[in-house]
Tab-separated table of C-alpha atoms in Angstrom:
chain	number	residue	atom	x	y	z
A	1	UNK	CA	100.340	6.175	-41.811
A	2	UNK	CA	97.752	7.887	-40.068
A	3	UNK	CA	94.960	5.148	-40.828
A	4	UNK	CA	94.609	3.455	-37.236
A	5	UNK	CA	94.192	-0.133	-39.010
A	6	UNK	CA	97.504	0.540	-40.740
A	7	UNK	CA	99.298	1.734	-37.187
A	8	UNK	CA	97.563	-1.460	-35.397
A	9	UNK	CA	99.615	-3.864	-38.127
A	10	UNK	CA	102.520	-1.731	-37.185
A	11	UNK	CA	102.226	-2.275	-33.850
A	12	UNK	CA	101.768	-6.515	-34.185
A	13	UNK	CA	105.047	-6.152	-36.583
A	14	UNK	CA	106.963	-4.222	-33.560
A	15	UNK	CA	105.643	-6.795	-30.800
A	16	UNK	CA	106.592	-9.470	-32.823
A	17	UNK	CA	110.048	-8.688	-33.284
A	18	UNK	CA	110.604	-7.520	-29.542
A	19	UNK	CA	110.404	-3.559	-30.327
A	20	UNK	CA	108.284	-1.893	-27.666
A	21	UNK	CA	106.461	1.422	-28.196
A	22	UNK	CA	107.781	4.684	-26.380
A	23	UNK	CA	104.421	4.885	-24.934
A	24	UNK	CA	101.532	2.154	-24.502
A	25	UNK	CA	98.189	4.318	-24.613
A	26	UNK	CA	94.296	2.769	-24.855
A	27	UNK	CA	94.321	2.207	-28.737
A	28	UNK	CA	91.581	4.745	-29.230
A	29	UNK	CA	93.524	7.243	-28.171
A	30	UNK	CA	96.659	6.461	-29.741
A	31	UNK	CA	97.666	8.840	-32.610
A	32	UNK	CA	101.116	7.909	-33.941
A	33	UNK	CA	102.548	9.931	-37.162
A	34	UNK	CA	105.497	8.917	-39.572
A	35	UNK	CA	108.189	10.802	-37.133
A	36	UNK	CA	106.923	8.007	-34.496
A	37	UNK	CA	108.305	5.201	-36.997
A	38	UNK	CA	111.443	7.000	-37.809
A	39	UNK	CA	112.169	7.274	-33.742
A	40	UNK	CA	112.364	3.775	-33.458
A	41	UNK	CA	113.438	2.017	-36.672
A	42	UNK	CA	116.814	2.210	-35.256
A	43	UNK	CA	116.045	0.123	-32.326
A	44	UNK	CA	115.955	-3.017	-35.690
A	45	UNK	CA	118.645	-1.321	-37.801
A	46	UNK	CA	120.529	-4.780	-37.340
A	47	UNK	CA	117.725	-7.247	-37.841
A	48	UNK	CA	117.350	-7.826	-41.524
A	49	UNK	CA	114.276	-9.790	-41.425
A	50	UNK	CA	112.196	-7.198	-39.052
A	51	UNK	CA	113.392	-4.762	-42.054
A	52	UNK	CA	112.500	-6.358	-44.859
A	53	UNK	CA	108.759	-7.081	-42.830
A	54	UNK	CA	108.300	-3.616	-42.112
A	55	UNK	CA	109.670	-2.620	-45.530
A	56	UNK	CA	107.330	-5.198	-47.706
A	57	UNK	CA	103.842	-3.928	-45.597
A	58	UNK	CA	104.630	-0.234	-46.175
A	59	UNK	CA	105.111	-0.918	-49.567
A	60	UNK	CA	102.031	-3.225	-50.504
A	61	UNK	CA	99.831	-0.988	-48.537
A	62	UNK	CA	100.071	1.573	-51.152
A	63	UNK	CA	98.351	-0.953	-53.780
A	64	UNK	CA	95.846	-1.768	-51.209
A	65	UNK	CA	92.714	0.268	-53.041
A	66	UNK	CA	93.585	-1.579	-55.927
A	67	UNK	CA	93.776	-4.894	-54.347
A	68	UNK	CA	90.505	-4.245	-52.605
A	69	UNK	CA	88.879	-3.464	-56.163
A	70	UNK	CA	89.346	-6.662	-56.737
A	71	UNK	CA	88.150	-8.490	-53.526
A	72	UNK	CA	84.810	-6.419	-53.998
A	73	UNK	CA	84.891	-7.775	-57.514
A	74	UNK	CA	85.273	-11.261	-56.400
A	75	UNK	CA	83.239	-10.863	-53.439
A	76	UNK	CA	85.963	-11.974	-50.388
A	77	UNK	CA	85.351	-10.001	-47.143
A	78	UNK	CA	86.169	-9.878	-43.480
A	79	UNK	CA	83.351	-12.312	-43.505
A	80	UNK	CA	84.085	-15.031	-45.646
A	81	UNK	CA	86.577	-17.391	-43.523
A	82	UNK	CA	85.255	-17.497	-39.863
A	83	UNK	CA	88.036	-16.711	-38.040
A	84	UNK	CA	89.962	-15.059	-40.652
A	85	UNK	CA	89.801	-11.517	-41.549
A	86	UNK	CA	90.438	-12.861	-45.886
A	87	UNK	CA	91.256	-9.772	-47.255
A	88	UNK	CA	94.191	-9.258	-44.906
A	89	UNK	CA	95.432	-12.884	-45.402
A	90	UNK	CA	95.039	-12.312	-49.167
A	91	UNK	CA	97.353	-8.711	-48.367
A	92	UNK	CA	99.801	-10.282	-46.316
A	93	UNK	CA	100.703	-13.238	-48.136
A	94	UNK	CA	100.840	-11.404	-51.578
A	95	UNK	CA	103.278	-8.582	-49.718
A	96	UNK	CA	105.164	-11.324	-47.518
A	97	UNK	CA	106.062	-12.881	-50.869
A	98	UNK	CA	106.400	-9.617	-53.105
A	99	UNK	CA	103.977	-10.669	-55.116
A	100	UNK	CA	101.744	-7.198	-55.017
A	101	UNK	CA	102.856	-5.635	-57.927
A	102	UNK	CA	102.016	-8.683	-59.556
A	103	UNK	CA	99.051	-9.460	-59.255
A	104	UNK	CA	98.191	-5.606	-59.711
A	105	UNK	CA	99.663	-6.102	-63.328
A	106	UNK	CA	97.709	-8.702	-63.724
A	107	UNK	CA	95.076	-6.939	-62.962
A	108	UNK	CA	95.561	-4.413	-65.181
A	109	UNK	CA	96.236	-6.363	-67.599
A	110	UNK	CA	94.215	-7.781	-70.470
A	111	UNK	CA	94.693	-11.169	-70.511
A	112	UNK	CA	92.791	-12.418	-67.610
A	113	UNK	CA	91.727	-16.165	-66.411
A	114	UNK	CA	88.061	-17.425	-66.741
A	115	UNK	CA	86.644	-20.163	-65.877
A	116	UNK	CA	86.239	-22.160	-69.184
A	117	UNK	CA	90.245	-21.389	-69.708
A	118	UNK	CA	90.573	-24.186	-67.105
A	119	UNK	CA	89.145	-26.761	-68.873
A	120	UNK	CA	88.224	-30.007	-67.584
A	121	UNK	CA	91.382	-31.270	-66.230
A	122	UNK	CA	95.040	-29.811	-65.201
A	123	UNK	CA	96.977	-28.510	-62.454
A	124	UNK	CA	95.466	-25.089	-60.258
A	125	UNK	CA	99.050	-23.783	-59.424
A	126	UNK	CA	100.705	-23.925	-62.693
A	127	UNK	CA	97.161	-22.666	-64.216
A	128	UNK	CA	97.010	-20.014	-62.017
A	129	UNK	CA	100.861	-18.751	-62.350
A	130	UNK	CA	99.795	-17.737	-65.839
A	131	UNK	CA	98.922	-14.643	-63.541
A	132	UNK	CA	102.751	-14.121	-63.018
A	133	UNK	CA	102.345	-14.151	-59.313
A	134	UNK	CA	104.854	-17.055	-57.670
A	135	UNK	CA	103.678	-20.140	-56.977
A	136	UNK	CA	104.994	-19.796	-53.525
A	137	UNK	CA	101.817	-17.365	-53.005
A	138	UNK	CA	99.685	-19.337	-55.475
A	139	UNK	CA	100.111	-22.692	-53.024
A	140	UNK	CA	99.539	-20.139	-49.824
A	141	UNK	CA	95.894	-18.583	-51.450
A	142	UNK	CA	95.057	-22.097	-52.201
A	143	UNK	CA	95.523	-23.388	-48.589
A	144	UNK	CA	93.279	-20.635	-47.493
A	145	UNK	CA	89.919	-22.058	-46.021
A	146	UNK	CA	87.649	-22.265	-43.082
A	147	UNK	CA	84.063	-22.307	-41.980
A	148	UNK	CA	81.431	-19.755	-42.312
A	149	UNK	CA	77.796	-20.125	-41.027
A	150	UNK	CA	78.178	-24.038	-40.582
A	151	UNK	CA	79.299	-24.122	-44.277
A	152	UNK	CA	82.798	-24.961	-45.538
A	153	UNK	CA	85.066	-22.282	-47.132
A	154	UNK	CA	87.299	-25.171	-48.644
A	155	UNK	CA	90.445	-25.205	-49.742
A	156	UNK	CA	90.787	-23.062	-53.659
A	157	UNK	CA	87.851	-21.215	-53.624
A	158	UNK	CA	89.308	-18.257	-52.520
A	159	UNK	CA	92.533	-18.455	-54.843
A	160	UNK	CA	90.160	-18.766	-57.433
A	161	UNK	CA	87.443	-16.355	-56.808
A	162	UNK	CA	90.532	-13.720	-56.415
A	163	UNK	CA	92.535	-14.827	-59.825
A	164	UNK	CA	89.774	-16.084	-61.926
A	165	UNK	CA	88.016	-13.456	-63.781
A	166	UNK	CA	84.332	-14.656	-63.818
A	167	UNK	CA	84.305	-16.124	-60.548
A	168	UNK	CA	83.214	-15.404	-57.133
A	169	UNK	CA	82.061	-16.355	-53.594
A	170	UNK	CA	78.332	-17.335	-53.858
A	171	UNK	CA	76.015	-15.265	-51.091
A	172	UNK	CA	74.547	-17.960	-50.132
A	173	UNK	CA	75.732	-21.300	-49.048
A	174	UNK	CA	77.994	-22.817	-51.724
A	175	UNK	CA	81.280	-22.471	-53.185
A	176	UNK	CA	81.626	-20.037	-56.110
A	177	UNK	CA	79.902	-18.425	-58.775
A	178	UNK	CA	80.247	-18.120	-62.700
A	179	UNK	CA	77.499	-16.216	-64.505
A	180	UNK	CA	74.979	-17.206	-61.738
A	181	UNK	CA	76.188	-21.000	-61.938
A	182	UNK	CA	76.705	-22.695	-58.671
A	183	UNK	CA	80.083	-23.939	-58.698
A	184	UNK	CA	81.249	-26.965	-56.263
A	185	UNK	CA	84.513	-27.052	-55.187
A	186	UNK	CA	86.065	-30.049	-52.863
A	187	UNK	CA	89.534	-30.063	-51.916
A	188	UNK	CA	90.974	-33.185	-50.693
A	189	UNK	CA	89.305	-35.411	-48.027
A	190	UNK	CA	86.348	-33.702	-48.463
A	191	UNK	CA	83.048	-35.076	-48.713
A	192	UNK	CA	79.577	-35.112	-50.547
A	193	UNK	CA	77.796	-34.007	-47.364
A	194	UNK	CA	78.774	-34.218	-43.612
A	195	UNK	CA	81.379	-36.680	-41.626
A	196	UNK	CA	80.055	-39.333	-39.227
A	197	UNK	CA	76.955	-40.982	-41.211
A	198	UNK	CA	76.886	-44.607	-40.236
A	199	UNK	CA	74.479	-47.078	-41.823
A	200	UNK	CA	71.201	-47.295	-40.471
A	201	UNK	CA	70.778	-50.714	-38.853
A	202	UNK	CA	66.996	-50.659	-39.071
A	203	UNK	CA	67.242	-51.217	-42.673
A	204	UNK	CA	66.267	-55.102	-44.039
A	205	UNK	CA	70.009	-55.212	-45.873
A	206	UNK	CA	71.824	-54.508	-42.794
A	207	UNK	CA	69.177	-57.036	-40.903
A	208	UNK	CA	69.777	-59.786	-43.023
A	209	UNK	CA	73.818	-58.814	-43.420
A	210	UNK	CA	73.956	-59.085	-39.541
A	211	UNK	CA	72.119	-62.537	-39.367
A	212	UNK	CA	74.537	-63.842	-42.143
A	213	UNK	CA	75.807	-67.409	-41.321
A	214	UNK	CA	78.975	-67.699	-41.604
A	215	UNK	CA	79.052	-63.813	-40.511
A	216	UNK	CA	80.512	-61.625	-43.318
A	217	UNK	CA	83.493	-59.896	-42.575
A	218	UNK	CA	83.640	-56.518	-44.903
A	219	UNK	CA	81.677	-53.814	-44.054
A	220	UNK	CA	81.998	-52.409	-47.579
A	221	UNK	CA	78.343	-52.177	-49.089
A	222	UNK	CA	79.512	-53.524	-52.677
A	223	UNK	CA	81.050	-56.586	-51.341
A	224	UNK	CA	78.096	-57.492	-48.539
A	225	UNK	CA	75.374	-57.199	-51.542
A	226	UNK	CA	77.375	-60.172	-53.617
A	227	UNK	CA	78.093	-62.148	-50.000
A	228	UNK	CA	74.851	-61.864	-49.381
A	229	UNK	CA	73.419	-63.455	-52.668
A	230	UNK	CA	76.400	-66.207	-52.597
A	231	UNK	CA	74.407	-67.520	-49.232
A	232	UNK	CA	71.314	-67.983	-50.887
A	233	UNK	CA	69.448	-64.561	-50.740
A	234	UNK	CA	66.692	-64.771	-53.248
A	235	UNK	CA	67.640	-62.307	-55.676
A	236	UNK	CA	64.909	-60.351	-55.892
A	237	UNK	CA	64.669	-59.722	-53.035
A	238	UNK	CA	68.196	-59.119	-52.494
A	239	UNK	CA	67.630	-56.341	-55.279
A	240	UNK	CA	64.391	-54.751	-53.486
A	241	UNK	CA	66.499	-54.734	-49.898
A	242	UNK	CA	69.853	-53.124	-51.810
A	243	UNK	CA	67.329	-50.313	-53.415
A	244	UNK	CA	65.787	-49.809	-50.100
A	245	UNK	CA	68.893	-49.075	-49.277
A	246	UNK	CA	70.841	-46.596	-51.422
A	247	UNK	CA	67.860	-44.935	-51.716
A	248	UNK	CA	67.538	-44.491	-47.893
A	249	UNK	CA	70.749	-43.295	-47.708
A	250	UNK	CA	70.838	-41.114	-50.728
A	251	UNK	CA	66.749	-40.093	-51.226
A	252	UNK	CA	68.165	-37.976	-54.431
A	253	UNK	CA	70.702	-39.979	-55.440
A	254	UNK	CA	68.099	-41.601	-58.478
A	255	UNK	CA	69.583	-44.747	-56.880
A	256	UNK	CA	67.103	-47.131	-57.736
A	257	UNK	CA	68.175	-46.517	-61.584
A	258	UNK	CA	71.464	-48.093	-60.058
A	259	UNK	CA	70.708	-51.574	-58.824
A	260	UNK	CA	69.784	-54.025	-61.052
A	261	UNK	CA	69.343	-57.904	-60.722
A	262	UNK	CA	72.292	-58.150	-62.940
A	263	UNK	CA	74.982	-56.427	-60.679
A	264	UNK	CA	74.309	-57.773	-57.541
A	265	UNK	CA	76.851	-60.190	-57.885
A	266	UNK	CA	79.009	-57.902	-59.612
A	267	UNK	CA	81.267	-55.711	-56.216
A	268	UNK	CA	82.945	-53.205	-59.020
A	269	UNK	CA	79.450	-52.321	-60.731
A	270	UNK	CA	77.776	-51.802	-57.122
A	271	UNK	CA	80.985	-49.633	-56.211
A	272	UNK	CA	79.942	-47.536	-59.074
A	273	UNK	CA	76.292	-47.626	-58.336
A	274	UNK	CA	76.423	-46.167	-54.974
A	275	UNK	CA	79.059	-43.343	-55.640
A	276	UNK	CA	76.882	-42.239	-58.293
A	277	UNK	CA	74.050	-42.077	-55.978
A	278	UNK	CA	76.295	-40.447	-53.476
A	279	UNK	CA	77.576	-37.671	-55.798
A	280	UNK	CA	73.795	-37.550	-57.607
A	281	UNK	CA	72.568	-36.992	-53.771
A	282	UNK	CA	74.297	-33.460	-53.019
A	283	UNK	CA	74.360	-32.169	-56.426
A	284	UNK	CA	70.627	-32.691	-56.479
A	285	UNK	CA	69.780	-31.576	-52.947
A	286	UNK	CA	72.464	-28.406	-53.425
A	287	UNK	CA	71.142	-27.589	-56.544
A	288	UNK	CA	75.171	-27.647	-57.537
A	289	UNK	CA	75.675	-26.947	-61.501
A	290	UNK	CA	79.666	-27.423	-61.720
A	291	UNK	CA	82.010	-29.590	-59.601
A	292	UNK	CA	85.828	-29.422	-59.172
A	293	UNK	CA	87.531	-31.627	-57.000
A	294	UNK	CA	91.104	-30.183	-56.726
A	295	UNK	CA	93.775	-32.227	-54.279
A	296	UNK	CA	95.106	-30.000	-51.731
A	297	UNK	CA	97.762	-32.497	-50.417
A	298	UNK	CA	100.958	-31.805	-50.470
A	299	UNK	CA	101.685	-34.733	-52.670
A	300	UNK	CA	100.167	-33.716	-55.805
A	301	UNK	CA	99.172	-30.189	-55.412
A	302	UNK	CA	97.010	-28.003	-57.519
A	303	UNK	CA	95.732	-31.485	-59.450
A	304	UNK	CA	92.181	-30.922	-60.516
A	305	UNK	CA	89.030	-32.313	-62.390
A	306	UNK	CA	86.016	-29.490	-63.530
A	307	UNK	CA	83.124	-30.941	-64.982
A	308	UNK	CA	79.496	-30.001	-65.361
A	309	UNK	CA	77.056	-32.375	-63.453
A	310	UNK	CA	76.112	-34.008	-66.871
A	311	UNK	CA	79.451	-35.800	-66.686
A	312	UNK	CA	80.032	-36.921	-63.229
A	313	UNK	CA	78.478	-40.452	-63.673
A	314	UNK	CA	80.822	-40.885	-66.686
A	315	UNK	CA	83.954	-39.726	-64.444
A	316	UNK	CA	83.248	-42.388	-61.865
A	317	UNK	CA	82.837	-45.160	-64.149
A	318	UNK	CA	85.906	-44.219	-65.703
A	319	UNK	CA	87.162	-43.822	-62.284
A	320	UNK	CA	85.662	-45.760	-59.523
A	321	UNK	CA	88.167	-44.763	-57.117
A	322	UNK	CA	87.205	-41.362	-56.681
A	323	UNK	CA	86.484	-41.873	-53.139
A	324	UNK	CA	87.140	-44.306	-50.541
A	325	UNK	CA	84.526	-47.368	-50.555
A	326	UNK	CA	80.778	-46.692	-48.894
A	327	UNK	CA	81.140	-48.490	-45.848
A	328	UNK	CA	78.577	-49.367	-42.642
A	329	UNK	CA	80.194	-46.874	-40.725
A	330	UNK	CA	80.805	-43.995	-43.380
A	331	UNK	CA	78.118	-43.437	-46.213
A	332	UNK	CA	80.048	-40.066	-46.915
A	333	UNK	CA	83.727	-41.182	-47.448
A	334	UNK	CA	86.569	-38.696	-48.524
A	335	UNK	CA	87.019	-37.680	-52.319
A	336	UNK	CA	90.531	-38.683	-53.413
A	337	UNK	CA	92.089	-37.446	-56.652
């Protein structure tokens, strides 16, 4: 109890439930020993819940070596989550929820999560409860997130840099790591790339799409391409105007492999076409190797897809829903799974 981080917890606890200190001193030169504690514990002798608190820290903080063994291992620091000091959100929601003891079985354990154990589809809370910790502090490590150097810390990496074996938080911007693999992870209504990216209008599509006659009403990309030829656009040069396009707004999207004179009348193909060149985009400029999109709504928590980048243009056909439609006022649109 003489570790001034562990007295300065102490202190929050006692503030928070109304207890003050016999003496308020600079915190530098405050020196407070176990006898301190014992003085006033009476003063909460009555308030179960300020006992339990007090009771679940002290004991936690005696697995805390081991617990930071593990955040070394996975690479979570004070650093990570601007804003957030991790490793003591990690501690206090695995005490809070006397869940400590274990996850240090776990760790001690030999039958440890990896990354390939979670396959290519399932769900992230009942996956990661294999650990034995609740789910209650499973759904609480998941919600951790933030921002860090203008990149996001999103929702799951954290849970899963602590309780999966082979992974960790990347150095540099990105999500996680396995075996020197860049692993993306999205939570939901997140996006391939920043918010706020409207359609150029200097672009010969969006030209011609404003000069329409009648005017056409959707602003969804795959439905002005088809309007566009029903009016009489010569198709070829419909098809040079939509590559133009996708492949100004996605230069490494390969999007020109995408648009073909025989989808342009064709809105579910072209839905496809550009979400492939959306997701082909930030893969390509990140250099990403592995994606997992993991919903971090309430309504279907823990839900997740893993896949290497080979098979992302096969998910989307399969699955052309994966994110709201590309519109002329949001080329980036939320993933939704």
């Amino acid at each position: 109890m003489n570790n001034p981080d562990d007295m300065k917890v102490l202190k929050e606890i006692y503030s928070e439930y109304g207890i003050v200190m016999e003496e308020e001193k600079p915190e530098e030169e405050v020196s407070l020993s176990v006898d301190d504690i014992k003085k006033i514990l009476g003063d909460i002798q009555s308030d179960q819940d300020a006992i339990a608190y007090i009771y679940k820290y002290i004991k936690g903080r005696s697995r805390n070596t081991e617990l930071q063994t593990v955040l070394d291992r996975a690479n979570i620091n004070e650093k990570t989550i601007s804003g957030v000091n991790a490793p003591k959100a990690i501690f206090d929601i695995l005490a809070h929820n006397d869940d400590l003891e274990n996850f240090i079985n776990y760790v001690k354990s030999t039958e440890h999560l990896n990354y390939t154990s979670l396959k290519k589809e399932g769900n992230l809370v009942d996956k990661l409860a294999a650990t034995g910790i609740s789910k209650k502090s499973i759904e609480e490590l998941i919600g951790l997130g933030g921002f860090e150097g203008g990149r996001g810390v999103g929702k799951g990496e954290v849970a899963l840099a602590l309780l999966v074996d082979d992974l960790k938080m990347r150095d540099s911007s990105g999500d996680l790591d396995w075996n020197g693999n860049y692993v993306e992870v999205k939570g939901s209504g997140g996006r391939m790339g920043g918010r706020d990216n409207k359609v150029s209008e200097s672009s010969k599509l969006i030209k011609r799409y404003r000069q329409a006659n009648p005017p056409i009403e959707s602003k969804r990309l795959h439905e002005i391409i088809p309007a566009l030829l029903q009016q009489g656009t010569p198709k070829e040069e419909l098809r040079k105007e939509s590559e133009e396009l996708i492949n100004r707004l996605y230069p490494k999207g390969k999007g020109s492999s995408y648009i073909t004179a025989g989808n342009l009348d064709n809105p579910k193909e072209l839905r496809v076409a550009f979400q492939k060149a959306y997701f082909n985009n930030y893969i390509n400029t990140e250099g990403v190797d592995h994606l997992m999109l993991i919903n971090t709504s309430t309504a279907k928590l823990g839900k997740y897809i893993n896949l290497p980048v080979s098979e992302v243009e096969a998910y989307i056909e399969n699955h052309p829903t994966i994110t709201s439609p590309i519109t002329l006022e949001d080329s980036t649109p939320q993933i939704s799974i």
